[in-house]
Coordinates of C-alpha atoms and ligand atoms in Angstrom, one line a residue:
X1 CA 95.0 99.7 83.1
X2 CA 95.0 99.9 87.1
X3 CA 98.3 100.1 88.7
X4 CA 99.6 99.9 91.9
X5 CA 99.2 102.9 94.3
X6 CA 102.2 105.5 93.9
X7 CA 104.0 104.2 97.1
X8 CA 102.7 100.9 97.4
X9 CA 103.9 98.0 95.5
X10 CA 104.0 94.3 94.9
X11 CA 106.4 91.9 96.0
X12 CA 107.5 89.3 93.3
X13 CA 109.4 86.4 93.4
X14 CA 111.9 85.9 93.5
X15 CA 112.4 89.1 95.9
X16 CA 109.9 87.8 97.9
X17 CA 111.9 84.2 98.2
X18 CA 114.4 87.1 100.1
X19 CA 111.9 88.2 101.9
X20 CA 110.8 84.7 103.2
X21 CA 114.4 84.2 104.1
X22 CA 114.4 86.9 106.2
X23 CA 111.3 86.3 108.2
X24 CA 112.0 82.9 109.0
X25 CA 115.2 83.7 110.2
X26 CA 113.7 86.5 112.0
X27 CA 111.4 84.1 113.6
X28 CA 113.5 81.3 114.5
X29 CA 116.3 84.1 116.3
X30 CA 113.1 86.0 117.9
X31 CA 112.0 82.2 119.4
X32 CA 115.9 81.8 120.8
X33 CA 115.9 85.2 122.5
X34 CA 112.2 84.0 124.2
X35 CA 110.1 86.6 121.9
X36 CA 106.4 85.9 120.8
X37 CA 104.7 87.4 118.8
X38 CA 102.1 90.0 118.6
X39 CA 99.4 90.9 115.8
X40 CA 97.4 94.4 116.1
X41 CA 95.1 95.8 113.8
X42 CA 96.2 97.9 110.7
X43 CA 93.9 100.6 111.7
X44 CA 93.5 102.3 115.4
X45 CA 91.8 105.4 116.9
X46 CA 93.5 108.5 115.2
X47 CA 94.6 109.5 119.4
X48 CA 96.5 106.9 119.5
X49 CA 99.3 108.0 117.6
X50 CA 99.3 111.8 117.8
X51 CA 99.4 111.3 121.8
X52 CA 102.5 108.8 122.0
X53 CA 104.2 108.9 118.7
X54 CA 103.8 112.8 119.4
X55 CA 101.8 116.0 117.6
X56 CA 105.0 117.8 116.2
X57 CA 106.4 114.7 114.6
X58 CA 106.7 114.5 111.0
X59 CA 104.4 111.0 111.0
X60 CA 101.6 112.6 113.0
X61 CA 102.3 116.6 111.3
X62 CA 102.3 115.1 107.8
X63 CA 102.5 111.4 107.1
X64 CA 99.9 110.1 108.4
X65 CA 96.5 108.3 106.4
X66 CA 93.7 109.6 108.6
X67 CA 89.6 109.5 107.9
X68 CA 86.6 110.1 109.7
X69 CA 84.8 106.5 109.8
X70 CA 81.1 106.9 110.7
X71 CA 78.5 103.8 111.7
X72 CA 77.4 102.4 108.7
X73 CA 74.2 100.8 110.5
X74 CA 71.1 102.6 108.7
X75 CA 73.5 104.4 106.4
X76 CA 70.6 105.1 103.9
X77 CA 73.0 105.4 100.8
X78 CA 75.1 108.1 102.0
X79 CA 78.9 107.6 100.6
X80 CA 81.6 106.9 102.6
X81 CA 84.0 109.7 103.2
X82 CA 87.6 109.2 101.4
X83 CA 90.3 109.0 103.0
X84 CA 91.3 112.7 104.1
X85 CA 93.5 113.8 106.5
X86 CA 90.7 116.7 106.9
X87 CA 87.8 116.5 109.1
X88 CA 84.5 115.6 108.4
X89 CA 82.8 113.4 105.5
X90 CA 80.5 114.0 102.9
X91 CA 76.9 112.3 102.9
X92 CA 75.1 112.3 106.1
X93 CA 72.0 112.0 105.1
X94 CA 71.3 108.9 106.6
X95 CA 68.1 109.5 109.1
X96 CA 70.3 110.5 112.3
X97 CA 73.8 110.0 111.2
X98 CA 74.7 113.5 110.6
X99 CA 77.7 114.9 111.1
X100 CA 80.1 114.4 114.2
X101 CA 81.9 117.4 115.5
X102 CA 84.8 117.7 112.8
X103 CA 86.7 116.1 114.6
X104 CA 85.3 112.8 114.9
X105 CA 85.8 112.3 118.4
X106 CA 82.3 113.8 119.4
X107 CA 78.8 113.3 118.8
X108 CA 79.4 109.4 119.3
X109 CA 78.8 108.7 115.7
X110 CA 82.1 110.1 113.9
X111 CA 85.2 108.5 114.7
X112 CA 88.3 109.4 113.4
X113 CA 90.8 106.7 112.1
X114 CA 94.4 106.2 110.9
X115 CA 96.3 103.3 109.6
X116 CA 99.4 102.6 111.7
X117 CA 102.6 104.6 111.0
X118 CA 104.9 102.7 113.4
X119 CA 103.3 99.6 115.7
X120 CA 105.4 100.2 119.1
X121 CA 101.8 102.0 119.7
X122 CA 99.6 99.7 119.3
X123 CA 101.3 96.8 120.9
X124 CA 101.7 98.9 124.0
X125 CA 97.8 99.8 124.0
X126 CA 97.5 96.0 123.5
X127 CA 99.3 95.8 126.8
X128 CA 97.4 97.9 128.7
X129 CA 93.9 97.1 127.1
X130 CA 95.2 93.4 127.8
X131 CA 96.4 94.6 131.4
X132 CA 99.5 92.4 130.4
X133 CA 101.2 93.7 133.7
X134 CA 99.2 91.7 135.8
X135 CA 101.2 89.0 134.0
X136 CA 103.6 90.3 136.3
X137 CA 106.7 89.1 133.9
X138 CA 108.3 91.0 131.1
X139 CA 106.3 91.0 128.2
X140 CA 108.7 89.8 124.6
X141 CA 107.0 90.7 122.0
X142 CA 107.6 91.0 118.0
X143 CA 105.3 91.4 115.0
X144 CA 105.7 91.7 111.0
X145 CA 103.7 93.7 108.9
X146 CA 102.6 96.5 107.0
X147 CA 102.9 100.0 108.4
X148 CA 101.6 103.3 105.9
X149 CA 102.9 106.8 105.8
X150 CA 102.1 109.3 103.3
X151 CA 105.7 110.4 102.3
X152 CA 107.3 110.9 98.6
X153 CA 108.1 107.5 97.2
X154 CA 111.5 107.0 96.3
X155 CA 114.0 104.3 96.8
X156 CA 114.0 102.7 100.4
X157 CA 110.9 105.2 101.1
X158 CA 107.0 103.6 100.2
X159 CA 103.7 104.7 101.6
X160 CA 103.4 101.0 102.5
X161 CA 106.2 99.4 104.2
X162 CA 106.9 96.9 106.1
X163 CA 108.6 96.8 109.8
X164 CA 110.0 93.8 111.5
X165 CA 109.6 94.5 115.7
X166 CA 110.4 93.8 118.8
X167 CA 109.5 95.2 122.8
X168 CA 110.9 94.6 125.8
X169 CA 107.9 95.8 128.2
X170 CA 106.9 95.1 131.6
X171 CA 106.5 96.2 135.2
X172 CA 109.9 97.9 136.8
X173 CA 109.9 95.2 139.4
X174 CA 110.3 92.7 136.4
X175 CA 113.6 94.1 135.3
X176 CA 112.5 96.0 132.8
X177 CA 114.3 99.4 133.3
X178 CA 117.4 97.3 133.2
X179 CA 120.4 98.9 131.4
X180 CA 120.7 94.4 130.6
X181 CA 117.9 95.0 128.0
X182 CA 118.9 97.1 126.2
X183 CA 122.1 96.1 126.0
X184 CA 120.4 92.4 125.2
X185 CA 118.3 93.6 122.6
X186 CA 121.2 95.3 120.7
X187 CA 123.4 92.7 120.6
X188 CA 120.2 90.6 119.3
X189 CA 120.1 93.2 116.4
X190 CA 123.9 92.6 115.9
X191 CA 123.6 88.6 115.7
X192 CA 120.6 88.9 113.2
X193 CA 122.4 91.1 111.2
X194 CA 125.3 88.7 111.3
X195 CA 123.0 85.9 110.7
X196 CA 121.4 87.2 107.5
X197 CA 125.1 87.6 106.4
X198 CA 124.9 91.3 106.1
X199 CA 128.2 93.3 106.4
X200 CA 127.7 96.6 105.9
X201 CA 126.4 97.9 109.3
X202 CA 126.8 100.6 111.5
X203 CA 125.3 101.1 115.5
X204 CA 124.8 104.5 115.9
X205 CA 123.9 104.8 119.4
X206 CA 122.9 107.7 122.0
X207 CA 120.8 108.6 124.4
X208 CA 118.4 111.0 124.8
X209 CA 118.3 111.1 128.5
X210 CA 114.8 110.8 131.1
X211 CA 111.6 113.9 130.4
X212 CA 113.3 116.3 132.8
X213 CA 117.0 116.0 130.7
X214 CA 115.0 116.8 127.6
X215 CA 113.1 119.7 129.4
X216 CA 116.3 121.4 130.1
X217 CA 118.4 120.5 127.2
X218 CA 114.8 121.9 124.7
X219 CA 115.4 125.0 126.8
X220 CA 119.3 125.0 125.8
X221 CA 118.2 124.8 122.1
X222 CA 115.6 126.9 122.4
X223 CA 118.1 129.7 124.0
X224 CA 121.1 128.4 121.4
X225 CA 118.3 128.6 118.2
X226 CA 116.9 132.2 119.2
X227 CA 120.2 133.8 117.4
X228 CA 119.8 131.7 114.2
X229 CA 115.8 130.4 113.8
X230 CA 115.3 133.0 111.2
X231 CA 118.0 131.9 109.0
X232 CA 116.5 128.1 109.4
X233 CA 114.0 126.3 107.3
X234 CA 110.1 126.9 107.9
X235 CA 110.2 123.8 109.9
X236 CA 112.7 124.7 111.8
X237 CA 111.8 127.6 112.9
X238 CA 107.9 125.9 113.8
X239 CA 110.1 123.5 115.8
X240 CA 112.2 125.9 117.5
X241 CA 109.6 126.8 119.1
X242 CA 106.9 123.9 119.5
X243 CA 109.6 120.8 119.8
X244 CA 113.3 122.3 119.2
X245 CA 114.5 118.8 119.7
X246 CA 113.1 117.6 116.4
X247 CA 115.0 120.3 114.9
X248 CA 117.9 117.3 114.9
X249 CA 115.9 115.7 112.3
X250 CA 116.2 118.6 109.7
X251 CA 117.7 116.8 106.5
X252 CA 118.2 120.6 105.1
X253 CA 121.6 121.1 103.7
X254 CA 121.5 124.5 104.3
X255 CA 120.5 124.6 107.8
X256 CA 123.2 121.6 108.9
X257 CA 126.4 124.0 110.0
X258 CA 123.8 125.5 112.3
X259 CA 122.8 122.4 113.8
X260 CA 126.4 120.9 114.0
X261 CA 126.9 124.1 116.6
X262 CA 123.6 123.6 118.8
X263 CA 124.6 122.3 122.0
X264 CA 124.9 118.3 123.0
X265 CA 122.6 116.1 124.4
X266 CA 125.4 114.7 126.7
X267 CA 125.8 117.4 128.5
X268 CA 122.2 117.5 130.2
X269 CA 121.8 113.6 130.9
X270 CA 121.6 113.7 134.8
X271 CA 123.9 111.3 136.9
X272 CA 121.2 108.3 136.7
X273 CA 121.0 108.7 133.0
X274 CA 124.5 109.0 132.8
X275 CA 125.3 105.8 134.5
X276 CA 122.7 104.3 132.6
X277 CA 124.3 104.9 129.4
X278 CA 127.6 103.8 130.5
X279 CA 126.3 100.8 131.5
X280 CA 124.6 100.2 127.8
X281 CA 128.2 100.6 126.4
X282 CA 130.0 98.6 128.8
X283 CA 128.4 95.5 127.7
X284 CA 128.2 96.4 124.3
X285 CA 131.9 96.4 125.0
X286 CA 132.0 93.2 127.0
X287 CA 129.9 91.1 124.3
X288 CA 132.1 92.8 121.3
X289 CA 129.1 94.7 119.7
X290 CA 130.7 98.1 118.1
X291 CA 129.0 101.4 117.8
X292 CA 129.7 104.6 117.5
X293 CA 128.0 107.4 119.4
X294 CA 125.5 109.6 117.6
X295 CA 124.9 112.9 119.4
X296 CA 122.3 114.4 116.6
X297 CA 120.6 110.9 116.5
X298 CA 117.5 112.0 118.6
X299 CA 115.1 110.0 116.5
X300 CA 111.6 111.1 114.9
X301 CA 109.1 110.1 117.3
X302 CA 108.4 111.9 120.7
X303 CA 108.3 109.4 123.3
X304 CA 112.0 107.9 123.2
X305 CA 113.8 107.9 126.6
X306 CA 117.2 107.2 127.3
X307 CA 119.0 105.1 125.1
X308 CA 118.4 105.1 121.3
X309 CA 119.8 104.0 118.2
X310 CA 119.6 103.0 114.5
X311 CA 121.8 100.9 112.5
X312 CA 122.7 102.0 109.0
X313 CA 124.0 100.8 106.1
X314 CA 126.3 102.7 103.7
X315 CA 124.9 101.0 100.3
X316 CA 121.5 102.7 100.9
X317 CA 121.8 106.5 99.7
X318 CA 119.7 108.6 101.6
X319 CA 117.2 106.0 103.2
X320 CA 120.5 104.8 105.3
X321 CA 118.3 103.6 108.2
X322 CA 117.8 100.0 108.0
X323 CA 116.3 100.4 111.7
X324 CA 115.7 102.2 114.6
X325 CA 114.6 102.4 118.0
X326 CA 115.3 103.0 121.8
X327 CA 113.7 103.0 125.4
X328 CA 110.2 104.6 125.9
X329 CA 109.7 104.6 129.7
X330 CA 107.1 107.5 129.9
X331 CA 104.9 106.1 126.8
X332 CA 102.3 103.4 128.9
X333 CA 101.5 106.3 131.3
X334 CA 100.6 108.7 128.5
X335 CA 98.3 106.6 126.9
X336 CA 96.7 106.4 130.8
X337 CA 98.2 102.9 131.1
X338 CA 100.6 102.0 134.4
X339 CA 103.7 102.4 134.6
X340 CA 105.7 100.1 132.2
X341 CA 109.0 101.0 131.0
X342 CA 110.0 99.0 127.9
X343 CA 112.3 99.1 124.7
X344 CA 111.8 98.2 121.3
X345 CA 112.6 98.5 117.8
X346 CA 111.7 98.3 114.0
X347 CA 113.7 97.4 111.5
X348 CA 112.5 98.7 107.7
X349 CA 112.0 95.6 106.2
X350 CA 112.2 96.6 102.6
X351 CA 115.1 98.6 103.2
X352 CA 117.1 95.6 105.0
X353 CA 116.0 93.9 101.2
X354 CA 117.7 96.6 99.7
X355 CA 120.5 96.2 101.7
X356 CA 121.1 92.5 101.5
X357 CA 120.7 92.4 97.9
X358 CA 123.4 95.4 97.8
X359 CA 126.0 92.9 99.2
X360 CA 124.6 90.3 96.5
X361 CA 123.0 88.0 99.4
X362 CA 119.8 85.9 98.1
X363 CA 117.5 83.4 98.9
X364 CA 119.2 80.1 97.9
X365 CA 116.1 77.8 97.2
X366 CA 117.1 75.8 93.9
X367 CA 115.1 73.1 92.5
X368 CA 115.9 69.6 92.8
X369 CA 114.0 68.4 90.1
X370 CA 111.7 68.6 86.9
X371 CA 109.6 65.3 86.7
X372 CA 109.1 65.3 83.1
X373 CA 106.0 62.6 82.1
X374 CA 106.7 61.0 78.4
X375 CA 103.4 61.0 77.1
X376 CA 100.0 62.1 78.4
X377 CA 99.4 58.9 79.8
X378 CA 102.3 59.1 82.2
X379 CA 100.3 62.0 83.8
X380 CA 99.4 59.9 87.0
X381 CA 102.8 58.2 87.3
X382 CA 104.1 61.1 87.5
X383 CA 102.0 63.1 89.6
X384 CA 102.3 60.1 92.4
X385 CA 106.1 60.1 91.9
X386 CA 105.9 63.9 92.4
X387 CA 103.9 63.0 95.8
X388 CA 106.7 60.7 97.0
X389 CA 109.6 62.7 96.5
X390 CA 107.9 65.9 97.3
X391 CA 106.9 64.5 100.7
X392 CA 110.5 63.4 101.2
X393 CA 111.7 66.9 101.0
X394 CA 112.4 67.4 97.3
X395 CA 111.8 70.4 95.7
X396 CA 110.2 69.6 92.9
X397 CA 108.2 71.3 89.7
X398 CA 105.7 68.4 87.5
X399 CA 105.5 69.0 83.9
X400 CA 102.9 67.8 81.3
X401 CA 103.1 64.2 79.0
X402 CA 101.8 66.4 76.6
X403 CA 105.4 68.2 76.1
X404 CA 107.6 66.7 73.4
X405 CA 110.7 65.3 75.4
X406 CA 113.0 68.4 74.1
X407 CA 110.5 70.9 75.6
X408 CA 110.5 69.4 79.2
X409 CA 114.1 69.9 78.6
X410 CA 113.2 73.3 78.2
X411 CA 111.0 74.0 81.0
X412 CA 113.1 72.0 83.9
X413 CA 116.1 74.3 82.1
X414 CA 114.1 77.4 82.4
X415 CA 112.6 76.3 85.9
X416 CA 116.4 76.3 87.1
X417 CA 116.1 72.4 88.2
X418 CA 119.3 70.8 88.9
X419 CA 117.6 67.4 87.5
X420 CA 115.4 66.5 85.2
X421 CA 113.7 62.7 85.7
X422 CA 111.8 61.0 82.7
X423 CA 108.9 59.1 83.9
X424 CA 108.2 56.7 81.0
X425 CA 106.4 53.4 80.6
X426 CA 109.7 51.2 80.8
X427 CA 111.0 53.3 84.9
X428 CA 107.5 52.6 85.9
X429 CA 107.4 49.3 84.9
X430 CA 111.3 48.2 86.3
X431 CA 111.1 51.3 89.2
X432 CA 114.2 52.9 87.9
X433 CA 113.9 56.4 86.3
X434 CA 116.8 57.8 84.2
X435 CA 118.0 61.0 85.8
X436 CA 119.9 63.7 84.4
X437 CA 121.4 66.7 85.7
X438 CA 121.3 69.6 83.4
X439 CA 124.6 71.2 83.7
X440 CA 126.7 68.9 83.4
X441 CA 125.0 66.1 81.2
X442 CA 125.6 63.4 83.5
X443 CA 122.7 60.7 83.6
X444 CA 122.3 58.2 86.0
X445 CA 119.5 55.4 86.4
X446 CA 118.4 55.8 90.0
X447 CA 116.4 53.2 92.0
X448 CA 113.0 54.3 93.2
X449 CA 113.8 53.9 96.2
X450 CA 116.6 55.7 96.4
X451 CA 115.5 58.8 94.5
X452 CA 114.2 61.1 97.0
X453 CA 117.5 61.1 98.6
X454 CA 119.7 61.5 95.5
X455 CA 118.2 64.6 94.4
X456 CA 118.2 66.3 98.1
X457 CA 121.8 66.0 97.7
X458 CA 122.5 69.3 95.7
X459 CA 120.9 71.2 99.3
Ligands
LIG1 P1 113.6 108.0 108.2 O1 114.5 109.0 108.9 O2 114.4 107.3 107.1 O3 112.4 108.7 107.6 P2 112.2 107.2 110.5 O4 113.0 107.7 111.6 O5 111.0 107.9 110.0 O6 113.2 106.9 109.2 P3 111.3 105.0 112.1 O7 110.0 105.6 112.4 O8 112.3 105.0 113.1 O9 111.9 105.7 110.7 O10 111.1 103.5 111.5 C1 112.0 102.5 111.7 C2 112.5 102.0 110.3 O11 111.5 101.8 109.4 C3 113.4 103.0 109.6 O12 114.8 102.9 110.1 C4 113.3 102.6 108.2 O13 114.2 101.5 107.9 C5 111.9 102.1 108.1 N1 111.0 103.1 107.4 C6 110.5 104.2 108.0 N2 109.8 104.9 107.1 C7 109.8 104.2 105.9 C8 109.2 104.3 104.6 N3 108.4 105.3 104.3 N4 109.5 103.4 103.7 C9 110.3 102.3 104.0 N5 110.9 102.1 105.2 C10 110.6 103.0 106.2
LIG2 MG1 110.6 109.2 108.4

């Protein structure tokens, strides 16, 4: 038997009923906040992610899917390479294909290729391959969708997930360094939240200052680490000395007292930062939005600025982080773009499931009704009257004339329909069709007419 892909795995209903729930919500608040949305490709150039998302990181170190594509054009028979985070492929016997450099970048035939991590990337090549600041307005932009990271499976953690986004991006003269947006796009978080009915959240909120804060405050660790690194996990001790901020991110029981000593972020904001920040929290403050302040929250990819922040949930073990995100003002300019400050966020959208379902929240989408044909004849009847009431907004599942009148009873029962109506020869003829609702026994003769809006009365 073929399974599933450790890692991956398919949505059912009626999770994905959930799931639904929370996308059209998503969409309809996204619409009232004035965000569109954005599609990119699954797969981009390898560079894109290792330059913004950042080399030390545990997505581009480790988690990443990554393989050498080649042209296929006069291919000859030569296999495709699998998908290795290695360099090279097999084959190459195609006349002329050979091999690229290793690396993929060279030679013009090899081209190495990874499927997304995180999409805050691409969207913001989008906007400079788009040259969407010549718009000259701030860019609002969400998307949905798949994003792949090779990482032990467990609960709350896949190798395909799914993230629900959103940026804030633009040129500064269009407001978009504005201590407003982020404050605007937290508070967006907090009333989606609210509006999905969950409970159980938590801002944790920080900031990670502007490139020169970090420069002096990785120098700090650096200095602080020196003592302890050898005591540290092998990770930690890499990062101590490639990226010591990352060593925030260590989940290592061992090496937390450590960390819990290394000096604070807060201290080396400068004055702009500073006021930036205090800003953020003042109107937090002023639209009720609580938080608490995070100092170790420094988040797992490089090219966060200023504020950041995730929102947990305590129902979710380990994976706690429905979401995360923060300001990125440096990240257009490394990817050679101009200057576009911006901030975003992706919420983990199987983790906000998890979540949801926790508190016992589910998609309420009940039948109406079973139309239950007597008799194979009745078959058209009761397709058409399926037709009318479906098109008047009644949820409704068609059985078979075939079924005995005890196993319609059945199926509408096991279909969860809240009533069953029996379309014999006698309701065609006199346009009144005996209805009966399951739970409590009750039966009614309804007027055709009037059908369609007695059985939308149970939503
Ligand atoms: P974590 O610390 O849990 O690994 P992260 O910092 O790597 O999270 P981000 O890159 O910030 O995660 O992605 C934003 C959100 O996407 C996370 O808060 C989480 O809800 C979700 N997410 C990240 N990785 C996975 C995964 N492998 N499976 C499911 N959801 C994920
Ligand atoms: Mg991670």
């Amino acid at each position: 038997m073929i399974k599933a892909i450790r890692g991956t795995r398919d949505l059912l209903p009626p999770d994905t009923d959930l799931w639904n729930r929370v996308e059209a919500t998503v969409r309809d608040l996204f619409a009232r906040y004035s965000f569109h949305e954005i599609r990119t490709p699954v797969f981009e150039d390898t560079q894109l992610f290792s330059r913004s998302v950042g080399e030390d990181t545990d997505i581009v170190s480790k988690e990443m899917f990554t393989w050498e594509d080649r042209a296929r054009a006069g291919s000859g028979g030569a296999s495709d390479a699998g998908l290795t985070s290695g360099s090279g492929f097999g084959g190459g016997s195609a006349p002329g294909a050979g091999f690229a450099d290793g690396t993929g970048y060279g030679g013009g035939r090899g081209q190495s290729l990874t499927l997304r991590p995180e999409n805050t990337a691409g969207v913001v090549r989008a906007y400079i391959e788009h040259q969407l600041d010549k718009v000259g307005k701030l860019q609002k932009l969400y998307y949905i969708g798949p994003q792949f990271r090779r990482e032990r499976p467990q609960k709350g953690r896949y190798r395909q997930f799914y993230q629900i986004g959103a940026e804030i991006i633009g040129p500064s003269s269009a407001g978009s360094e504005s201590p407003a947006r982020d404050a605007e796009v937290l508070e967006m978080l907090a009333t989606l939240l609210d509006e999905l009915g969950l409970r159980g959240w938590t801002l944790q909120l920080n900031s990670v200052g502007c490139a020169a804060d970090r420069a002096r405050y990785n120098q700090a660790l650096r200095d602080a680490l020196k003592p302890v690194v050898a005591t540290m996990c092998a990770d930690c001790q890499r990062r101590a000395e490639t990226n010591p901020l990352r060593v925030l991110d260590c989940k290592v029981p061992e090496d937390q007292p450590i960390i819990e000593n290394l000096p604070k972020i807060s201290e080396y904001l400068d004055d702009a930062c500073r006021e930036n920040f205090a800003q953020v929290r003042a109107m937090l403050d002023a639209v009720g939005v609580p938080y608490t302040i995070n100092e170790r929250m420094v988040r797992g990819l490089d090219y966060y600025t200023r504020t950041t922040f995730e929102f947990t949930h305590g129902d979710l073990g380990a994976q706690s982080a429905v979401l995360g995100g923060g300001r990125y003002d440096g990240l257009s300019e490394s990817l050679d773009g101009p200057k576009a400050p911006g901030i975003g966020f992706a919420i983990g959208e199987d983790r906000l499931i998890l979540a949801l379902q926790a508190e016992g929240i589910t998609a309420d989408a009940p039948l109406d009704a079973y139309i239950a044909p007597l008799g194979e004849g009745m078959n058209p009847h009761a397709l058409k009257l399926a037709s009318e009431l479906r098109r008047a907004g009644v949820r409704a599942d068609l059985g078979d004339g075939t079924f005995r009148l005890k196993k319609s009873f059945e199926a509408a029962e096991k279909a969860g329909a809240k009533y069953i109506v029996i379309v014999g020869g006698n309701e065609v003829q006199s346009e009144t069709f005996t209805v009966k609702e399951l739970g409590t026994g009750k039966q009614e003769l309804v007027a055709r007419a009037n059908l369609a809006e007695y059985l939308r009365r149970s939503h």
